[in-house]
Amino acid sequence: MKRSLVALGLLTLAISCAVATDAPPPASGSTEVANASVALRVEAGSGAFLAAQRCALCHSRSPRARAMTTLNGDDVSPHGTWSATMMANSFRDPYWRAQMAHEVEAEPHKKAEIEGLCLRCHAPTESHQARLDRRPAPSIEEALLSPLAKDGVSCTVCHQAQATNLGTPASFSGQLDIRDEQRIFGPYSNPSTGPMRMHTGYTPEQGAHISSSALCGTCHTLYTQVEGAERPFLEQAPYLEWRNSVFSDEGERTDESRGCVECHMPDEGSMRIARNPGGRDFNIAIRDNVRSHAMIGGNAFMTDLLRKHRDELKVTASDAALERVATATRAQLAHSTARIDVRNVQRASGKLQFDLTVLNLTGHKLPSGYPSRRAWLSVEVRAGNTTLFESGVVDTEGRIAGVADELALPHFDVVTAPEQVIVYEMVAVDRHGEPTVSLAEMVEHRKDTRLLPRGWRPDGPHADETAPVGTQGDDDFAGGGDVVTYALSLPEGTSGELLIIARMLYQTIPPAWADGLRDSRTKEAADFLRMYDGMEKLPETLATTAVVVPAQ
């Protein structure tokens, strides 16, 4: 009877909801419909959460509606833009699957602990439902059986998060305060409640916290801890890094303040944010500053891999949607991430010296997020078609030429030889002091030369946890960037015009991190390495500059 009631409600609403308004629905009967829909969710075994496809009923674009469409005709619907993101594919991510399987393979007695932590952010519906049901944290085997887990970080995860513990350590490592109260939070006031209650059992309401960086910080502040270690290891901390920058809007907002959504969820303009299930426009308010759910980050490589192996990985987004996200990611990396400039060029007595100024344009460290990511400087000096100096170039496998051990490179302030490559990265060590790419073995940083955000202060918030490591003596490595001096000897007889070409390059999964999986006997590692080895390894270009040095 309950299923029939909801089905009848869906049909009725599909016919009539084109005339919905922002006025509250009549009290009569609304509780019955909501309760019936909740009952349906319980009977279907989904508990507090719903599949993203249910939200797509109204929050995806239809060719017969103008809602969620830009003036250029682009689909910017929440479901349409989210479906190709790493958020939507967090559970399908083959690198994460391989890394987690390898960690469990190395320490099988910690399986429940490792999987429990990972699944909080890669399959949050399963993790939080288990908590709400007072069950143990799910295993990967249990999550694999769940249709909801395959949605990754989906609509009813973020939009059900309460404001209570956001921004506090209690929320970090994926510990969102989600309750089974059937409340959906959004950024706009006076939402039309009837359609959502009819179709899902949830009641929408305004919640300013849904746009806060603290919400993103719940999963993007992650601690791990090796058994017997004195303290937890901070695996990633974009949120804490942002807090200690000019971009933070916590407290008094300034002209420079930028929250996560302002950089990673593009403003698509004014439009209606939903259409009716029949595919036509609701008579609802046009909202301003509607933000895309494309969640533009820095991982175009993995988006390309998902597209290439779309069928094998059961990715639901179309090839076109995945390509669009990869293109948008590369555009952001190239236009809004870094800037480099050659300055103070001096040439005399067979010597060439210049400074390369590197600016971090982001609101956190560069790179940030998952600790495999690295950026580095590639510099070439030419005399006509002849290369006189070259540093930081990569081979076809993505390895930096001339560097024997990529996890052993120190930080340099002055470069005099090609093998002295400036790499902005984090390198962690295990309890024996050896470099490791295993998250479960990391106990401290040996090196953290990722560029600091502008405004970072040694006495600022979380400075003790986000301070650079290995930059001692480099006084111009500071908040906002770095200055590197190149002091080079030119070949004897060089007198003509020179060209200095500098690039800042970037990788999300360097070869050394993939190599960390090659001794694994798990299927997950084998599958990922097969995919990884078949990908083109060209790094992304974050910034480039060129300067002509006059003949002598």
Coordinates of C-alpha atoms in Angstrom, one line a residue:
M1 CA 0.0 0.0 0.0
K2 CA 2.8 2.4 0.9
R3 CA 4.6 1.8 -2.5
S4 CA 1.3 2.3 -4.3
L5 CA 0.7 5.6 -2.5
V6 CA 4.1 7.0 -3.5
A7 CA 3.7 5.8 -7.1
L8 CA 0.3 7.5 -7.2
G9 CA 1.9 10.6 -5.8
L10 CA 4.7 10.6 -8.4
L11 CA 2.2 10.4 -11.2
T12 CA 0.0 13.1 -9.8
L13 CA 3.0 15.4 -9.2
A14 CA 4.4 14.8 -12.7
I15 CA 1.1 16.1 -14.1
S16 CA 0.6 19.1 -11.8
C17 CA 4.0 20.2 -10.6
A18 CA 4.6 22.6 -13.5
V19 CA 2.6 25.1 -11.5
A20 CA 4.5 24.7 -8.2
T21 CA 5.3 27.9 -6.4
D22 CA 7.6 28.9 -3.5
A23 CA 4.7 28.9 -1.1
P24 CA 4.7 26.3 1.6
P25 CA 2.6 23.2 0.8
P26 CA -0.8 22.7 2.5
A27 CA -0.3 21.0 5.9
S28 CA -3.1 18.5 5.1
G29 CA -1.7 15.2 3.8
S30 CA 1.9 16.4 3.5
T31 CA 3.0 14.3 6.5
E32 CA 1.4 11.2 5.0
V33 CA 3.3 11.6 1.7
A34 CA 6.6 12.2 3.5
N35 CA 6.1 9.2 5.8
A36 CA 5.2 7.0 2.8
S37 CA 8.3 8.0 1.0
V38 CA 10.5 7.4 4.0
A39 CA 8.9 4.1 4.4
L40 CA 9.7 3.3 0.8
R41 CA 13.4 4.2 1.4
V42 CA 13.4 2.0 4.5
E43 CA 11.8 -0.9 2.7
A44 CA 14.3 -0.5 -0.1
G45 CA 17.1 -0.8 2.4
S46 CA 18.6 2.7 1.7
G47 CA 18.0 4.1 5.2
A48 CA 18.9 7.8 5.5
F49 CA 20.2 8.1 1.9
L50 CA 18.9 8.0 -1.6
A51 CA 20.6 7.2 -4.9
A52 CA 21.7 10.3 -6.9
Q53 CA 19.5 9.2 -9.7
R54 CA 16.4 9.9 -7.6
C55 CA 17.7 13.5 -7.2
A56 CA 18.2 13.6 -11.0
L57 CA 14.4 13.4 -11.4
C58 CA 14.3 17.1 -10.9
H59 CA 17.9 18.2 -10.8
S60 CA 19.1 17.1 -14.2
R61 CA 18.5 19.0 -17.5
S62 CA 15.7 18.2 -19.8
P63 CA 15.6 19.4 -23.5
R64 CA 12.0 20.6 -22.8
A65 CA 13.1 22.9 -19.9
R66 CA 15.3 25.9 -19.6
A67 CA 16.2 25.2 -16.0
M68 CA 19.9 24.5 -15.2
T69 CA 21.0 25.7 -18.6
T70 CA 23.4 28.6 -19.2
L71 CA 23.0 31.3 -21.8
N72 CA 25.4 29.3 -24.0
G73 CA 23.2 26.3 -23.8
D74 CA 25.4 24.3 -21.4
D75 CA 24.1 21.7 -19.0
V76 CA 25.0 22.9 -15.5
S77 CA 22.5 20.8 -13.6
P78 CA 23.7 19.4 -10.3
H79 CA 23.4 15.8 -11.4
G80 CA 24.8 16.4 -14.9
T81 CA 27.9 18.2 -13.7
W82 CA 28.5 16.0 -10.6
S83 CA 28.3 12.7 -12.4
A84 CA 31.7 13.0 -14.1
T85 CA 33.6 14.2 -11.0
M86 CA 36.0 12.4 -8.8
M87 CA 33.4 12.9 -6.0
A88 CA 30.9 10.8 -7.9
N89 CA 33.5 8.3 -8.8
S90 CA 35.3 8.1 -5.4
F91 CA 34.2 4.5 -4.9
R92 CA 35.1 3.5 -8.4
D93 CA 38.5 5.2 -8.3
P94 CA 40.9 2.3 -9.2
Y95 CA 44.0 4.0 -7.6
W96 CA 42.2 4.3 -4.3
R97 CA 41.0 0.7 -4.5
A98 CA 44.5 -0.5 -5.3
Q99 CA 46.1 1.5 -2.5
M100 CA 43.7 0.4 0.1
A101 CA 43.9 -3.3 -1.0
H102 CA 47.7 -3.0 -0.8
E103 CA 47.6 -1.5 2.7
V104 CA 45.3 -4.3 3.9
E105 CA 47.6 -6.9 2.2
A106 CA 50.6 -5.5 4.2
E107 CA 48.7 -5.5 7.5
P108 CA 45.7 -7.9 7.3
H109 CA 45.1 -7.6 11.0
K110 CA 44.2 -3.9 10.5
K111 CA 41.7 -4.6 7.7
A112 CA 38.7 -3.3 9.6
E113 CA 40.5 -0.2 10.7
I114 CA 41.9 0.7 7.2
E115 CA 38.7 0.0 5.3
G116 CA 36.6 1.8 7.9
L117 CA 38.6 5.0 7.6
C118 CA 38.8 4.9 3.8
L119 CA 35.1 4.2 3.3
R120 CA 34.1 7.2 5.4
C121 CA 35.0 9.4 2.4
H122 CA 35.0 7.0 -0.5
A123 CA 31.6 5.3 0.3
P124 CA 30.1 7.7 2.9
T125 CA 26.5 6.5 2.5
E126 CA 27.5 3.0 3.7
S127 CA 29.8 4.3 6.4
H128 CA 27.3 6.7 7.9
Q129 CA 24.3 4.4 7.5
A130 CA 26.2 1.8 9.6
R131 CA 26.8 4.4 12.2
L132 CA 23.2 5.4 12.2
D133 CA 22.2 1.8 12.5
R134 CA 24.8 1.3 15.3
R135 CA 26.5 -1.4 13.2
P136 CA 30.2 -1.9 12.8
A137 CA 31.9 0.1 10.0
P138 CA 31.3 -1.7 6.7
S139 CA 34.0 -3.7 5.0
I140 CA 34.9 -3.3 1.3
E141 CA 33.0 -6.5 0.6
E142 CA 29.8 -5.1 2.1
A143 CA 30.2 -1.8 0.3
L144 CA 30.6 -3.6 -3.0
L145 CA 27.1 -5.1 -2.6
S146 CA 25.6 -1.6 -2.0
P147 CA 24.1 0.3 -5.0
L148 CA 24.4 3.5 -2.9
A149 CA 28.1 3.1 -2.3
K150 CA 28.7 3.2 -6.0
D151 CA 27.4 6.8 -6.0
G152 CA 30.5 7.9 -4.0
V153 CA 30.2 11.3 -2.4
S154 CA 26.6 11.9 -3.5
C155 CA 23.8 14.4 -3.0
T156 CA 22.3 13.1 0.2
V157 CA 25.7 12.9 1.9
C158 CA 26.8 16.6 1.7
H159 CA 23.3 18.0 1.7
Q160 CA 22.3 16.2 4.9
A161 CA 25.4 17.3 6.8
Q162 CA 24.6 19.3 9.9
A163 CA 26.4 22.5 10.8
T164 CA 27.1 21.3 14.4
N165 CA 30.7 20.1 14.3
L166 CA 32.0 21.7 11.1
G167 CA 35.4 23.3 11.4
T168 CA 36.3 21.3 14.5
P169 CA 38.6 18.3 14.9
A170 CA 35.5 16.3 15.6
S171 CA 34.5 16.6 12.0
F172 CA 37.8 15.7 10.4
S173 CA 38.6 12.4 8.7
G174 CA 35.1 12.2 7.3
Q175 CA 33.2 12.5 10.5
L176 CA 30.3 14.5 9.3
D177 CA 27.3 14.9 11.6
I178 CA 24.6 13.3 9.4
R179 CA 21.3 12.4 11.0
D180 CA 18.3 10.5 9.7
E181 CA 16.0 13.5 9.9
Q182 CA 15.0 13.8 6.2
R183 CA 16.3 17.3 6.0
I184 CA 18.1 18.6 2.9
F185 CA 20.2 21.7 3.3
G186 CA 20.8 24.1 0.4
P187 CA 22.1 27.7 0.0
Y188 CA 18.8 29.4 -1.0
S189 CA 16.0 30.8 1.2
N190 CA 12.4 29.8 0.9
P191 CA 12.8 26.6 -1.1
S192 CA 9.7 24.9 -2.6
T193 CA 9.2 22.0 -0.3
G194 CA 6.4 20.1 -1.9
P195 CA 8.1 18.4 -4.9
M196 CA 11.1 17.1 -2.9
R197 CA 8.9 15.9 -0.1
M198 CA 6.7 14.1 -2.5
H199 CA 9.5 12.3 -4.4
T200 CA 12.0 11.6 -1.7
G201 CA 10.6 12.2 1.8
Y202 CA 13.2 14.9 2.4
T203 CA 12.3 18.5 3.3
P204 CA 14.6 21.1 1.8
E205 CA 15.6 24.1 3.9
Q206 CA 18.2 26.8 3.8
G207 CA 21.5 26.1 5.5
A208 CA 24.4 28.5 5.0
H209 CA 26.9 25.9 6.1
I210 CA 26.3 24.0 2.9
S211 CA 28.6 26.6 1.1
S212 CA 31.2 26.6 3.8
S213 CA 34.8 25.5 3.4
A214 CA 34.4 23.7 6.7
L215 CA 32.1 21.2 5.0
C216 CA 34.7 20.4 2.4
G217 CA 37.3 20.2 5.3
T218 CA 35.6 17.1 6.8
C219 CA 37.1 14.8 4.3
H220 CA 39.9 17.0 3.1
T221 CA 41.5 17.0 6.5
L222 CA 42.6 13.4 7.0
Y223 CA 44.7 11.9 9.8
T224 CA 46.2 8.4 9.8
Q225 CA 48.1 6.8 12.7
V226 CA 50.7 4.0 12.6
E227 CA 50.3 1.5 15.4
G228 CA 52.6 2.6 18.2
A229 CA 53.2 6.1 16.8
E230 CA 53.3 9.0 19.2
R231 CA 50.9 11.1 17.2
P232 CA 48.6 11.0 14.2
F233 CA 50.0 11.8 10.8
L234 CA 48.3 14.5 8.8
E235 CA 47.9 12.9 5.4
Q236 CA 46.1 15.9 3.7
A237 CA 45.0 19.3 4.8
P238 CA 43.8 21.7 2.2
Y239 CA 41.3 23.1 4.6
L240 CA 43.8 23.8 7.4
E241 CA 46.2 25.3 4.8
W242 CA 43.4 27.6 3.6
R243 CA 42.6 28.7 7.1
N244 CA 46.2 30.1 7.3
S245 CA 45.9 32.2 4.2
V246 CA 44.5 35.5 3.0
F247 CA 41.7 33.5 1.3
S248 CA 40.1 32.4 4.5
D249 CA 36.6 33.8 5.1
E250 CA 36.2 32.4 8.6
G251 CA 35.9 35.5 10.8
E252 CA 35.9 38.8 9.0
R253 CA 35.6 38.5 5.2
T254 CA 37.9 40.7 3.1
D255 CA 38.2 41.5 -0.6
E256 CA 40.7 38.6 -0.9
S257 CA 38.5 36.0 0.8
R258 CA 37.6 33.0 -1.3
G259 CA 36.0 29.8 0.0
C260 CA 36.3 26.4 -1.6
V261 CA 33.1 26.7 -3.6
E262 CA 34.2 30.0 -5.1
C263 CA 37.2 28.4 -6.8
H264 CA 36.0 24.8 -7.3
M265 CA 32.3 25.2 -8.1
P266 CA 32.1 27.8 -10.9
D267 CA 29.3 30.5 -10.8
E268 CA 27.1 29.7 -13.8
G269 CA 24.8 32.7 -13.4
S270 CA 21.0 33.0 -12.8
M271 CA 18.5 30.3 -13.5
R272 CA 16.0 27.9 -12.0
I273 CA 17.7 25.0 -10.2
A274 CA 15.1 22.3 -10.8
R275 CA 12.5 21.2 -13.4
N276 CA 9.5 18.9 -13.0
P277 CA 9.7 15.1 -13.5
G278 CA 7.9 15.4 -16.7
G279 CA 10.8 17.4 -18.2
R280 CA 9.3 20.9 -18.1
D281 CA 10.0 24.0 -16.1
F282 CA 8.6 24.5 -12.6
N283 CA 7.1 27.9 -11.8
I284 CA 9.7 28.5 -9.2
A285 CA 12.1 31.4 -8.5
I286 CA 15.1 32.1 -10.6
R287 CA 18.1 31.9 -8.3
D288 CA 21.3 34.0 -8.7
N289 CA 24.9 32.8 -8.5
V290 CA 24.0 29.2 -9.2
R291 CA 27.1 27.1 -8.8
S292 CA 28.1 24.1 -10.9
H293 CA 28.6 20.8 -9.2
A294 CA 31.6 20.0 -11.5
M295 CA 33.9 20.3 -8.4
I296 CA 36.9 21.3 -10.5
G297 CA 40.0 20.0 -8.8
G298 CA 43.4 19.0 -10.1
N299 CA 43.1 15.4 -11.2
A300 CA 42.6 15.4 -15.0
F301 CA 44.8 12.3 -15.3
M302 CA 42.3 10.1 -13.3
T303 CA 39.4 11.6 -15.2
D304 CA 41.0 10.5 -18.4
L305 CA 41.7 7.1 -17.0
L306 CA 38.0 6.7 -16.0
R307 CA 36.9 7.7 -19.5
K308 CA 39.3 5.2 -21.1
H309 CA 38.1 2.4 -18.9
R310 CA 34.6 3.6 -18.5
D311 CA 32.9 0.3 -19.2
E312 CA 35.2 -1.8 -17.1
L313 CA 34.9 0.6 -14.1
K314 CA 31.1 0.9 -14.6
V315 CA 31.3 4.7 -14.8
T316 CA 27.8 6.1 -15.4
A317 CA 28.9 9.5 -16.8
S318 CA 29.1 9.9 -20.5
D319 CA 32.4 10.2 -22.4
A320 CA 31.5 13.8 -23.2
A321 CA 30.8 14.6 -19.5
L322 CA 34.1 13.1 -18.4
E323 CA 36.0 14.9 -21.2
R324 CA 34.4 18.2 -20.2
V325 CA 35.5 17.8 -16.6
A326 CA 39.0 16.9 -17.7
T327 CA 39.1 20.0 -19.9
A328 CA 37.8 22.2 -17.2
T329 CA 40.4 20.8 -14.8
R330 CA 43.2 21.5 -17.2
A331 CA 41.9 25.0 -17.8
Q332 CA 41.9 25.7 -14.1
L333 CA 45.4 24.2 -13.7
A334 CA 46.7 26.3 -16.5
H335 CA 45.0 29.6 -15.8
S336 CA 44.4 29.9 -12.0
T337 CA 47.0 27.8 -10.2
A338 CA 50.5 29.3 -10.6
R339 CA 52.6 32.0 -12.2
I340 CA 56.4 32.0 -12.9
D341 CA 58.6 34.9 -14.0
V342 CA 62.3 35.1 -14.9
R343 CA 64.0 38.1 -13.2
N344 CA 67.4 39.6 -12.4
V345 CA 69.1 38.1 -15.5
Q346 CA 72.9 38.6 -15.4
R347 CA 75.4 37.4 -18.0
A348 CA 79.1 37.9 -17.8
S349 CA 82.4 35.9 -18.2
G350 CA 80.8 32.7 -19.4
K351 CA 78.2 32.7 -16.6
L352 CA 74.4 33.1 -16.7
Q353 CA 72.5 33.8 -13.6
F354 CA 68.8 34.5 -13.1
D355 CA 66.0 34.2 -10.5
L356 CA 62.9 32.2 -11.2
T357 CA 60.0 33.6 -9.1
V358 CA 57.2 31.1 -8.5
L359 CA 53.8 32.3 -7.2
N360 CA 51.1 30.1 -5.8
L361 CA 47.7 31.5 -6.8
T362 CA 45.6 28.9 -5.0
G363 CA 44.1 29.1 -1.5
H364 CA 46.1 26.2 -0.1
K365 CA 49.5 24.6 -0.6
L366 CA 50.5 23.8 -4.2
P367 CA 50.1 21.0 -4.8
S368 CA 47.6 20.0 -2.1
G369 CA 45.3 17.1 -1.3
Y370 CA 46.4 13.5 -1.7
P371 CA 50.1 13.4 -0.9
S372 CA 51.3 11.8 -4.2
R373 CA 50.9 15.0 -6.1
R374 CA 54.0 17.0 -7.1
A375 CA 54.9 20.1 -9.1
W376 CA 58.3 20.9 -10.4
L377 CA 60.3 23.4 -12.4
S378 CA 61.5 22.5 -15.9
V379 CA 64.1 25.0 -17.2
E380 CA 65.9 25.1 -20.5
V381 CA 68.5 27.5 -21.9
R382 CA 69.0 27.6 -25.7
A383 CA 71.4 29.2 -28.1
G384 CA 69.5 29.0 -31.4
N385 CA 68.5 25.3 -31.8
T386 CA 71.2 24.1 -29.4
T387 CA 70.2 23.3 -25.8
L388 CA 72.9 24.5 -23.4
F389 CA 71.1 23.5 -20.1
E390 CA 68.1 21.4 -19.4
S391 CA 66.6 20.4 -16.0
G392 CA 63.3 18.9 -15.0
V393 CA 62.3 17.2 -18.3
V394 CA 60.4 13.9 -18.1
D395 CA 60.6 10.7 -20.1
T396 CA 57.7 8.9 -21.7
E397 CA 57.0 7.2 -18.3
G398 CA 56.7 10.5 -16.5
R399 CA 60.0 10.1 -14.7
I400 CA 62.2 13.1 -14.2
A401 CA 65.4 12.7 -16.3
G402 CA 68.7 12.5 -14.5
V403 CA 67.2 11.8 -11.1
A404 CA 68.0 8.3 -9.8
D405 CA 65.7 8.4 -6.7
E406 CA 62.8 10.7 -7.0
L407 CA 61.9 10.3 -3.3
A408 CA 65.3 11.5 -2.2
L409 CA 65.6 14.9 -3.8
P410 CA 66.3 17.7 -1.3
H411 CA 65.1 21.2 -1.7
F412 CA 67.4 23.6 -3.5
D413 CA 67.6 27.4 -3.2
V414 CA 70.4 27.7 -5.9
V415 CA 70.6 25.5 -8.9
T416 CA 73.9 24.9 -10.6
A417 CA 73.4 21.5 -12.3
P418 CA 70.7 19.7 -14.3
E419 CA 70.0 17.0 -11.6
Q420 CA 69.2 19.7 -9.0
V421 CA 65.5 19.7 -9.9
I422 CA 63.2 21.9 -7.8
V423 CA 60.3 19.7 -6.8
Y424 CA 57.4 21.0 -4.7
E425 CA 56.2 17.9 -2.9
M426 CA 55.6 16.0 0.3
V427 CA 57.8 12.9 1.1
A428 CA 56.9 10.9 4.2
V429 CA 58.9 8.3 6.1
D430 CA 58.0 5.2 8.0
R431 CA 58.9 4.3 11.6
H432 CA 62.4 3.2 10.3
G433 CA 63.0 6.6 8.7
E434 CA 62.7 5.3 5.2
P435 CA 60.6 7.1 2.5
T436 CA 57.3 5.4 1.9
V437 CA 54.3 5.8 -0.3
S438 CA 52.1 3.7 2.0
L439 CA 49.6 5.9 3.9
A440 CA 49.4 3.3 6.6
E441 CA 53.1 3.5 7.3
M442 CA 53.6 7.3 7.3
V443 CA 54.8 8.7 10.6
E444 CA 56.3 12.1 9.8
H445 CA 57.4 14.3 6.9
R446 CA 61.0 14.2 5.6
K447 CA 60.2 16.8 3.1
D448 CA 57.3 19.2 2.6
T449 CA 58.2 21.8 0.1
R450 CA 54.8 22.3 -1.4
L451 CA 54.3 26.0 -2.0
L452 CA 52.5 27.8 0.9
P453 CA 49.4 29.9 0.2
R454 CA 49.6 33.6 0.2
G455 CA 49.3 35.0 3.7
W456 CA 50.5 31.8 5.4
R457 CA 52.2 32.8 8.7
P458 CA 54.4 30.9 11.1
D459 CA 52.1 32.0 13.9
G460 CA 48.9 31.5 12.0
P461 CA 46.2 28.8 12.4
H462 CA 47.5 25.3 12.2
A463 CA 51.0 26.5 11.4
D464 CA 52.6 23.8 13.5
E465 CA 50.9 21.1 11.3
T466 CA 51.3 22.8 7.9
A467 CA 54.8 24.3 8.2
P468 CA 57.2 23.5 5.4
V469 CA 59.9 20.8 6.1
G470 CA 63.3 20.8 4.4
T471 CA 63.4 24.5 3.4
Q472 CA 65.7 25.7 6.2
G473 CA 68.1 28.4 4.9
D474 CA 65.8 29.3 2.0
D475 CA 64.5 32.7 3.3
D476 CA 62.5 33.5 0.2
F477 CA 60.4 30.3 0.5
A478 CA 57.4 31.9 2.2
G479 CA 53.7 32.4 2.1
G480 CA 52.7 32.8 -1.6
G481 CA 55.7 31.3 -3.4
D482 CA 59.4 30.8 -3.8
V483 CA 62.4 32.3 -5.6
V484 CA 65.0 30.0 -7.1
T485 CA 68.4 31.2 -8.3
Y486 CA 69.9 29.5 -11.4
A487 CA 73.7 30.0 -11.5
L488 CA 74.9 28.3 -14.7
S489 CA 78.2 28.0 -16.6
L490 CA 77.9 28.4 -20.3
P491 CA 80.0 26.5 -22.8
E492 CA 83.2 28.2 -23.9
G493 CA 82.7 30.5 -26.8
T494 CA 79.0 31.2 -26.2
S495 CA 78.3 34.8 -27.2
G496 CA 75.1 34.9 -29.1
E497 CA 71.5 35.5 -28.0
L498 CA 70.1 33.1 -25.5
L499 CA 66.5 32.0 -24.7
I500 CA 65.4 30.9 -21.2
I501 CA 62.3 28.8 -21.2
A502 CA 60.8 27.9 -17.8
R503 CA 57.7 25.7 -17.1
M504 CA 56.0 24.6 -14.0
L505 CA 54.8 21.0 -14.4
Y506 CA 52.5 18.8 -12.3
Q507 CA 51.6 15.2 -11.8
T508 CA 48.9 13.6 -9.7
I509 CA 50.3 10.0 -9.6
P510 CA 54.1 10.1 -10.1
P511 CA 55.8 6.8 -11.2
A512 CA 57.3 6.3 -7.8
W513 CA 53.8 6.1 -6.3
A514 CA 52.6 3.7 -8.9
D515 CA 55.8 1.7 -8.3
G516 CA 54.8 1.3 -4.7
L517 CA 52.0 -1.1 -5.8
R518 CA 54.2 -3.3 -8.1
D519 CA 55.0 -5.8 -5.4
S520 CA 51.3 -6.2 -4.5
R521 CA 49.6 -9.5 -5.4
T522 CA 46.1 -8.1 -5.1
K523 CA 43.8 -8.0 -8.1
E524 CA 43.1 -4.3 -7.4
A525 CA 46.7 -3.3 -7.7
A526 CA 47.2 -5.4 -10.9
D527 CA 44.1 -3.9 -12.5
F528 CA 45.2 -0.3 -11.7
L529 CA 48.7 -0.8 -12.9
R530 CA 47.5 -2.2 -16.2
M531 CA 45.3 0.9 -16.6
Y532 CA 48.1 3.2 -15.4
D533 CA 50.8 1.7 -17.6
G534 CA 48.5 2.2 -20.6
M535 CA 48.0 5.9 -20.0
E536 CA 50.0 8.8 -21.6
K537 CA 52.2 10.2 -18.8
L538 CA 52.7 13.8 -20.1
P539 CA 52.6 16.1 -17.0
E540 CA 50.2 19.0 -16.8
T541 CA 51.6 22.5 -17.4
L542 CA 50.7 25.0 -14.7
A543 CA 52.7 28.0 -15.9
T544 CA 55.3 28.9 -18.5
T545 CA 57.5 31.9 -19.4
A546 CA 60.3 32.7 -21.8
V547 CA 62.9 35.5 -21.7
V548 CA 65.5 36.5 -24.4
V549 CA 69.0 37.2 -23.1
P550 CA 70.8 39.6 -25.5
A551 CA 74.0 38.6 -27.2
Q552 CA 77.2 39.5 -25.5

